[in-house]
GROMACS .gro file of C-alpha atoms in nm:
model
  343
    1MET     CA    1  -2.581  -2.096  -2.890
    2ALA     CA    2  -2.779  -2.422  -2.986
    3PHE     CA    3  -2.861  -2.531  -3.335
    4ARG     CA    4  -3.223  -2.663  -3.404
    5PHE     CA    5  -3.290  -2.916  -3.671
    6VAL     CA    6  -3.555  -2.799  -3.923
    7PRO     CA    7  -3.744  -3.067  -4.116
    8GLY     CA    8  -3.685  -3.049  -4.495
    9LEU     CA    9  -3.360  -2.858  -4.459
   10SER     CA   10  -3.075  -3.032  -4.643
   11PRO     CA   11  -2.746  -3.097  -4.476
   12ARG     CA   12  -2.573  -2.865  -4.724
   13ARG     CA   13  -2.810  -2.579  -4.640
   14ALA     CA   14  -2.775  -2.651  -4.266
   15ALA     CA   15  -2.399  -2.650  -4.288
   16SER     CA   16  -2.413  -2.325  -4.484
   17GLY     CA   17  -2.638  -2.168  -4.216
   18ALA     CA   18  -2.401  -2.282  -3.936
   19VAL     CA   19  -2.109  -2.133  -4.120
   20ARG     CA   20  -2.289  -1.803  -4.154
   21ILE     CA   21  -2.367  -1.806  -3.784
   22LEU     CA   22  -2.002  -1.888  -3.697
   23ARG     CA   23  -1.884  -1.615  -3.914
   24ALA     CA   24  -2.123  -1.370  -3.765
   25THR     CA   25  -2.009  -1.474  -3.416
   26ALA     CA   26  -1.647  -1.448  -3.508
   27LYS     CA   27  -1.712  -1.100  -3.653
   28ALA     CA   28  -1.882  -0.991  -3.333
   29ASN     CA   29  -1.597  -1.138  -3.118
   30ALA     CA   30  -1.348  -0.950  -3.329
   31ALA     CA   31  -1.533  -0.619  -3.290
   32ALA     CA   32  -1.540  -0.674  -2.903
   33ALA     CA   33  -1.172  -0.754  -2.912
   34ARG     CA   34  -1.097  -0.431  -3.103
   35ARG     CA   35  -1.304  -0.231  -2.861
   36THR     CA   36  -1.120  -0.390  -2.563
   37GLY     CA   37  -0.784  -0.342  -2.749
   38SER     CA   38  -0.870   0.022  -2.799
   39LEU     CA   39  -0.946   0.069  -2.428
   40MET     CA   40  -0.620  -0.102  -2.334
   41GLN     CA   41  -0.429   0.124  -2.585
   42ARG     CA   42  -0.584   0.432  -2.423
   43GLY     CA   43  -0.478   0.301  -2.083
   44ALA     CA   44  -0.128   0.243  -2.212
   45GLU     CA   45  -0.111   0.595  -2.363
   46ALA     CA   46  -0.221   0.732  -2.028
   47LEU     CA   47   0.069   0.562  -1.855
   48LYS     CA   48   0.310   0.712  -2.099
   49LYS     CA   49   0.224   1.061  -2.007
   50ASP     CA   50   0.468   1.251  -1.785
   51GLU     CA   51   0.392   1.237  -1.415
   52PRO     CA   52   0.280   1.566  -1.250
   53ALA     CA   53   0.566   1.805  -1.175
   54HIS     CA   54   0.662   1.816  -0.818
   55ALA     CA   55   1.006   1.832  -0.664
   56PRO     CA   56   1.100   1.511  -0.485
   57PRO     CA   57   1.194   1.585  -0.119
   58GLY     CA   58   1.456   1.304  -0.107
   59ARG     CA   59   1.700   1.122  -0.339
   60PHE     CA   60   1.711   0.818  -0.550
   61VAL     CA   61   1.874   0.479  -0.511
   62GLU     CA   62   1.865   0.195  -0.766
   63VAL     CA   63   1.804  -0.153  -0.617
   64ASP     CA   64   1.723  -0.471  -0.804
   65GLY     CA   65   1.673  -0.257  -1.127
   66VAL     CA   66   1.412  -0.043  -0.940
   67ARG     CA   67   1.465   0.338  -0.894
   68VAL     CA   68   1.353   0.392  -0.539
   69HIS     CA   69   1.290   0.731  -0.374
   70VAL     CA   70   1.409   0.778  -0.019
   71VAL     CA   71   1.410   1.066   0.234
   72VAL     CA   72   1.700   1.046   0.464
   73ARG     CA   73   1.735   1.291   0.751
   74GLY     CA   74   1.930   1.309   1.084
   75LYS     CA   75   2.202   1.101   1.252
   76GLY     CA   76   2.206   0.820   1.497
   77ARG     CA   77   2.034   0.480   1.522
   78PRO     CA   78   1.805   0.417   1.227
   79VAL     CA   79   1.429   0.454   1.211
   80VAL     CA   80   1.255   0.344   0.893
   81LEU     CA   81   0.912   0.486   0.797
   82ILE     CA   82   0.690   0.299   0.563
   83HIS     CA   83   0.372   0.479   0.440
   84GLY     CA   84   0.021   0.347   0.377
   85ASN     CA   85  -0.188   0.306   0.059
   86GLY     CA   86  -0.266   0.609  -0.162
   87THR     CA   87   0.006   0.826  -0.008
   88MET     CA   88   0.388   0.844  -0.004
   89ALA     CA   89   0.695   0.901   0.209
   90GLU     CA   90   0.631   1.277   0.188
   91ASP     CA   91   0.331   1.232   0.409
   92PHE     CA   92   0.567   1.169   0.697
   93VAL     CA   93   0.764   1.484   0.611
   94ILE     CA   94   0.433   1.694   0.594
   95CYS     CA   95   0.305   1.569   0.925
   96GLY     CA   96   0.634   1.663   1.097
   97LEU     CA   97   0.726   1.311   1.212
   98VAL     CA   98   1.049   1.300   1.010
   99ASP     CA   99   1.175   1.628   1.156
  100GLN     CA  100   1.086   1.515   1.504
  101LEU     CA  101   1.260   1.186   1.481
  102ALA     CA  102   1.563   1.333   1.303
  103LYS     CA  103   1.649   1.535   1.608
  104THR     CA  104   1.769   1.206   1.770
  105TYR     CA  105   1.780   0.942   1.499
  106ARG     CA  106   1.874   0.866   1.142
  107VAL     CA  107   1.538   0.865   0.963
  108ILE     CA  108   1.480   0.683   0.637
  109ALA     CA  109   1.134   0.715   0.474
  110ILE     CA  110   1.082   0.510   0.165
  111ASP     CA  111   0.826   0.543  -0.117
  112ARG     CA  112   0.691   0.193  -0.170
  113PRO     CA  113   0.679   0.060  -0.531
  114GLY     CA  114   0.451   0.275  -0.746
  115PHE     CA  115   0.392   0.544  -0.480
  116GLY     CA  116   0.542   0.891  -0.487
  117TYR     CA  117   0.851   0.864  -0.703
  118THR     CA  118   0.937   0.498  -0.686
  119GLU     CA  119   0.896   0.282  -0.996
  120ARG     CA  120   0.666  -0.017  -1.000
  121PRO     CA  121   0.782  -0.236  -1.287
  122ARG     CA  122   0.514  -0.458  -1.439
  123HIS     CA  123   0.724  -0.770  -1.473
  124TRP     CA  124   0.699  -0.824  -1.099
  125VAL     CA  125   0.397  -0.896  -0.883
  126TRP     CA  126   0.420  -0.651  -0.604
  127THR     CA  127   0.296  -0.846  -0.307
  128ALA     CA  128   0.376  -0.731   0.040
  129ALA     CA  129   0.655  -0.987   0.061
  130ALA     CA  130   0.802  -0.858  -0.269
  131GLN     CA  131   0.784  -0.495  -0.142
  132ALA     CA  132   0.951  -0.602   0.182
  133ARG     CA  133   1.233  -0.769  -0.008
  134LEU     CA  134   1.290  -0.455  -0.210
  135ILE     CA  135   1.289  -0.242   0.100
  136GLY     CA  136   1.525  -0.485   0.271
  137HIS     CA  137   1.771  -0.448  -0.015
  138VAL     CA  138   1.734  -0.066   0.005
  139LEU     CA  139   1.824  -0.078   0.373
  140ALA     CA  140   2.119  -0.293   0.304
  141GLY     CA  141   2.241  -0.055   0.042
  142LEU     CA  142   2.206   0.236   0.277
  143ASN     CA  143   2.395   0.050   0.553
  144VAL     CA  144   2.099   0.041   0.784
  145GLU     CA  145   2.145  -0.200   1.068
  146ARG     CA  146   1.887  -0.306   1.331
  147PRO     CA  147   1.634  -0.032   1.271
  148VAL     CA  148   1.308   0.039   1.438
  149VAL     CA  149   1.053   0.013   1.159
  150VAL     CA  150   0.748   0.236   1.178
  151GLY     CA  151   0.462   0.146   0.945
  152HIS     CA  152   0.131   0.322   0.891
  153SER     CA  153  -0.188   0.157   0.754
  154TRP     CA  154  -0.098  -0.068   0.453
  155GLY     CA  155   0.265   0.002   0.554
  156THR     CA  156   0.218  -0.206   0.864
  157ILE     CA  157   0.160  -0.509   0.628
  158VAL     CA  158   0.502  -0.446   0.468
  159SER     CA  159   0.659  -0.382   0.811
  160LEU     CA  160   0.542  -0.720   0.938
  161ALA     CA  161   0.657  -0.880   0.611
  162LEU     CA  162   1.014  -0.755   0.678
  163ALA     CA  163   1.010  -0.962   0.998
  164VAL     CA  164   0.802  -1.259   0.885
  165HIS     CA  165   0.927  -1.310   0.528
  166GLU     CA  166   1.262  -1.138   0.517
  167GLY     CA  167   1.367  -1.228   0.875
  168LEU     CA  168   1.563  -0.902   0.911
  169ASP     CA  169   1.740  -0.819   1.234
  170LEU     CA  170   1.506  -0.544   1.341
  171ARG     CA  171   1.520  -0.370   1.670
  172GLY     CA  172   1.142  -0.350   1.682
  173LEU     CA  173   0.828  -0.251   1.502
  174VAL     CA  174   0.592   0.043   1.568
  175LEU     CA  175   0.260  -0.025   1.389
  176LEU     CA  176   0.014   0.261   1.335
  177SER     CA  177  -0.352   0.218   1.240
  178GLY     CA  178  -0.272  -0.122   1.100
  179TYR     CA  179  -0.441  -0.400   0.907
  180TYR     CA  180  -0.349  -0.750   1.024
  181TYR     CA  181  -0.630  -0.994   0.956
  182PRO     CA  182  -0.842  -1.064   0.646
  183GLY     CA  183  -1.198  -0.938   0.650
  184ARG     CA  184  -1.489  -0.831   0.433
  185ARG     CA  185  -1.417  -0.486   0.297
  186ALA     CA  186  -1.623  -0.302   0.040
  187ASP     CA  187  -1.323  -0.120  -0.092
  188VAL     CA  188  -1.147  -0.443  -0.181
  189ALA     CA  189  -1.451  -0.569  -0.384
  190LEU     CA  190  -1.503  -0.238  -0.562
  191ILE     CA  191  -1.138  -0.184  -0.661
  192ALA     CA  192  -1.038  -0.530  -0.742
  193PRO     CA  193  -1.134  -0.492  -1.115
  194LEU     CA  194  -0.901  -0.188  -1.141
  195ALA     CA  195  -0.612  -0.416  -1.050
  196VAL     CA  196  -0.657  -0.637  -1.357
  197PRO     CA  197  -0.369  -0.558  -1.604
  198GLY     CA  198  -0.496  -0.371  -1.922
  199VAL     CA  199  -0.851  -0.354  -1.808
  200GLY     CA  200  -0.769  -0.150  -1.504
  201ASP     CA  201  -0.542   0.078  -1.710
  202ALA     CA  202  -0.822   0.136  -1.955
  203ALA     CA  203  -1.076   0.215  -1.679
  204ARG     CA  204  -0.849   0.455  -1.509
  205ALA     CA  205  -0.771   0.625  -1.842
  206LEU     CA  206  -1.140   0.699  -1.894
  207MET     CA  207  -1.165   0.899  -1.570
  208PRO     CA  208  -1.058   1.259  -1.625
  209GLY     CA  209  -0.802   1.400  -1.393
  210ALA     CA  210  -1.043   1.674  -1.292
  211VAL     CA  211  -1.273   1.419  -1.140
  212GLY     CA  212  -1.005   1.279  -0.918
  213GLN     CA  213  -0.908   1.623  -0.812
  214MET     CA  214  -1.267   1.703  -0.737
  215LEU     CA  215  -1.325   1.386  -0.523
  216ALA     CA  216  -0.986   1.412  -0.338
  217PRO     CA  217  -1.114   1.648  -0.070
  218LYS     CA  218  -1.400   1.422   0.023
  219VAL     CA  219  -1.169   1.121   0.042
  220PHE     CA  220  -0.919   1.312   0.270
  221ARG     CA  221  -1.202   1.418   0.501
  222HIS     CA  222  -1.310   1.050   0.535
  223VAL     CA  223  -0.946   0.937   0.602
  224PHE     CA  224  -0.888   1.197   0.866
  225LYS     CA  225  -1.226   1.189   1.048
  226PRO     CA  226  -1.318   1.255   1.316
  227GLN     CA  227  -1.037   1.505   1.297
  228ALA     CA  228  -1.035   1.789   1.042
  229VAL     CA  229  -0.791   1.769   0.754
  230PRO     CA  230  -0.483   1.964   0.872
  231ALA     CA  231  -0.414   2.294   0.680
  232ARG     CA  232  -0.052   2.184   0.623
  233PHE     CA  233  -0.176   1.869   0.454
  234THR     CA  234  -0.410   2.065   0.231
  235ALA     CA  235  -0.134   2.312   0.136
  236ARG     CA  236   0.151   2.067   0.082
  237PHE     CA  237   0.024   1.724  -0.009
  238PRO     CA  238   0.092   1.662  -0.393
  239VAL     CA  239  -0.261   1.554  -0.490
  240ALA     CA  240  -0.179   1.549  -0.860
  241LEU     CA  241   0.108   1.302  -0.796
  242SER     CA  242  -0.113   1.087  -0.583
  243LEU     CA  243  -0.361   1.063  -0.868
  244SER     CA  244  -0.098   0.972  -1.131
  245ALA     CA  245  -0.146   0.668  -1.344
  246THR     CA  246   0.139   0.477  -1.175
  247GLN     CA  247   0.017   0.549  -0.825
  248SER     CA  248  -0.337   0.481  -0.906
  249ARG     CA  249  -0.242   0.138  -1.039
  250ALA     CA  250  -0.035   0.065  -0.726
  251SER     CA  251  -0.312   0.171  -0.499
  252ALA     CA  252  -0.559  -0.051  -0.679
  253GLU     CA  253  -0.323  -0.354  -0.678
  254ASP     CA  254  -0.238  -0.309  -0.305
  255THR     CA  255  -0.600  -0.278  -0.208
  256ALA     CA  256  -0.707  -0.592  -0.404
  257SER     CA  257  -0.414  -0.797  -0.247
  258MET     CA  258  -0.433  -0.683   0.119
  259ASN     CA  259  -0.651  -0.968   0.244
  260THR     CA  260  -0.424  -1.227   0.080
  261ALA     CA  261  -0.114  -1.056   0.213
  262VAL     CA  262  -0.228  -1.070   0.574
  263ALA     CA  263  -0.385  -1.421   0.543
  264LEU     CA  264  -0.038  -1.552   0.447
  265MET     CA  265   0.137  -1.386   0.738
  266GLN     CA  266  -0.126  -1.460   1.010
  267PRO     CA  267   0.007  -1.812   1.093
  268ARG     CA  268   0.356  -1.652   1.167
  269TYR     CA  269   0.241  -1.380   1.409
  270ALA     CA  270   0.263  -1.592   1.724
  271GLY     CA  271   0.622  -1.687   1.648
  272LEU     CA  272   0.749  -1.333   1.627
  273ARG     CA  273   1.022  -1.248   1.876
  274LEU     CA  274   1.076  -0.881   1.868
  275PRO     CA  275   0.914  -0.593   2.052
  276VAL     CA  276   0.611  -0.450   1.875
  277ALA     CA  277   0.431  -0.131   1.975
  278ILE     CA  278   0.074  -0.122   1.835
  279LEU     CA  279  -0.097   0.216   1.821
  280SER     CA  280  -0.447   0.298   1.685
  281GLY     CA  281  -0.711   0.558   1.719
  282ASP     CA  282  -1.041   0.417   1.877
  283ALA     CA  283  -1.241   0.628   1.636
  284ASP     CA  284  -1.066   0.502   1.324
  285ALA     CA  285  -1.313   0.512   1.031
  286ILE     CA  286  -1.085   0.307   0.793
  287VAL     CA  287  -0.971   0.005   1.010
  288ASP     CA  288  -1.160  -0.131   1.309
  289PRO     CA  289  -0.904  -0.131   1.592
  290ALA     CA  290  -1.090  -0.390   1.790
  291GLU     CA  291  -1.082  -0.642   1.497
  292GLN     CA  292  -0.723  -0.556   1.411
  293SER     CA  293  -0.498  -0.389   1.659
  294SER     CA  294  -0.649  -0.541   1.978
  295ARG     CA  295  -0.658  -0.881   1.814
  296LEU     CA  296  -0.290  -0.855   1.714
  297HIS     CA  297  -0.187  -0.750   2.063
  298ALA     CA  298  -0.357  -1.057   2.207
  299GLU     CA  299  -0.152  -1.277   1.973
  300LEU     CA  300   0.188  -1.109   1.992
  301ALA     CA  301   0.377  -1.190   2.308
  302GLY     CA  302   0.622  -0.903   2.275
  303SER     CA  303   0.361  -0.630   2.211
  304THR     CA  304   0.214  -0.329   2.375
  305LEU     CA  305  -0.114  -0.167   2.272
  306THR     CA  306  -0.204   0.195   2.280
  307LEU     CA  307  -0.563   0.299   2.181
  308LEU     CA  308  -0.591   0.673   2.141
  309PRO     CA  309  -0.920   0.819   2.253
  310GLY     CA  310  -1.118   1.010   1.981
  311GLN     CA  311  -0.833   0.965   1.731
  312GLY     CA  312  -0.897   0.856   1.370
  313HIS     CA  313  -0.677   0.679   1.108
  314MET     CA  314  -0.411   0.947   1.056
  315ILE     CA  315  -0.261   0.937   1.405
  316HIS     CA  316   0.081   1.041   1.279
  317TYR     CA  317  -0.063   1.396   1.236
  318PHE     CA  318  -0.220   1.411   1.587
  319ALA     CA  319  -0.033   1.181   1.819
  320LYS     CA  320   0.339   1.240   1.715
  321ALA     CA  321   0.438   1.254   2.079
  322ARG     CA  322   0.301   0.912   2.151
  323ILE     CA  323   0.475   0.775   1.848
  324LEU     CA  324   0.804   0.918   1.946
  325ARG     CA  325   0.767   0.767   2.290
  326ALA     CA  326   0.703   0.433   2.134
  327VAL     CA  327   1.022   0.458   1.920
  328ASP     CA  328   1.230   0.577   2.218
  329ALA     CA  329   1.105   0.284   2.424
  330GLN     CA  330   1.215   0.035   2.162
  331MET     CA  331   1.554   0.209   2.122
  332ALA     CA  332   1.591   0.169   2.500
  333LEU     CA  333   1.578  -0.210   2.473
  334THR     CA  334   1.947  -0.272   2.439
  335GLY     CA  335   1.935  -0.654   2.453
  336ARG     CA  336   1.844  -0.864   2.150
  337THR     CA  337   1.605  -1.083   2.347
  338LEU     CA  338   1.314  -1.020   2.589
  339ALA     CA  339   1.136  -1.247   2.838
  340TRP     CA  340   0.843  -1.353   2.619
  341ARG     CA  341   0.535  -1.420   2.809
  342SER     CA  342   0.305  -1.697   2.698
  343ARG     CA  343  -0.050  -1.637   2.581
   0.00000   0.00000   0.00000
């Protein structure tokens, strides 16, 4: 706001006018602050509500002060499952992958921070590296040694972070429908404001739960296309839990940070020295396999690439046999080193 000198106006009157303007501005700012504070309070109250009732399929372990939900099945050499954005470890149970793998291996499916039943404390910034660190400590607490890590979608970012940032002794990685390189994504731009502390809470509090329930089937159809949404998913997936305040916040924050996460890891890809199986549907409507999976395969010396004809993003529902073969192949590599070809 600019002040204009008016001829004949005394300095005292001018000062008085300026004071009135400043007071009016301060009053307007205070009103705006109260409105913002009210929205943030509504968001905070929404977060205090009990999460939707749904029996956890696994058990809880406390690591680094965080209560983490894990599903552990079977015996044998370990396979770790890391889910994508907007879902939870139970997704691997519903699709049948946990039961299939548990026939031969010890399977550990983990709810990432804020998803399913795992906490997402606000005093930490939950980058992919921070999530990998927590999962690494969970695995150490469960005495998991040299696992094959299977990640789906956003879970592939955390899977790679386990190798890149944590430097864990992994037997190998199986990456499903993954995102590995930063790019322009409309979902990132749209959801970024919802990741802002306070503001995002307030915005999510303003959306009735019924709206989320109404939109969920459309979202699921898009994620599964071109395949139909499986009946077992419709019957068993805990939609209310996936729309809870904590999981909605986690999903927004992860979406907003995904480009940064992969950009930080990208320079380290070429130096990875472990077997990596990359699987993707060539009809994936969420992640472009040519821009992501094929590109990663070209950069990783110890990788194999499987593009599944006509398959979409949710290949763990429709290509379990191929995923099982990829895990078996990595388990068959008994040596700790391979002959790395140069690119």
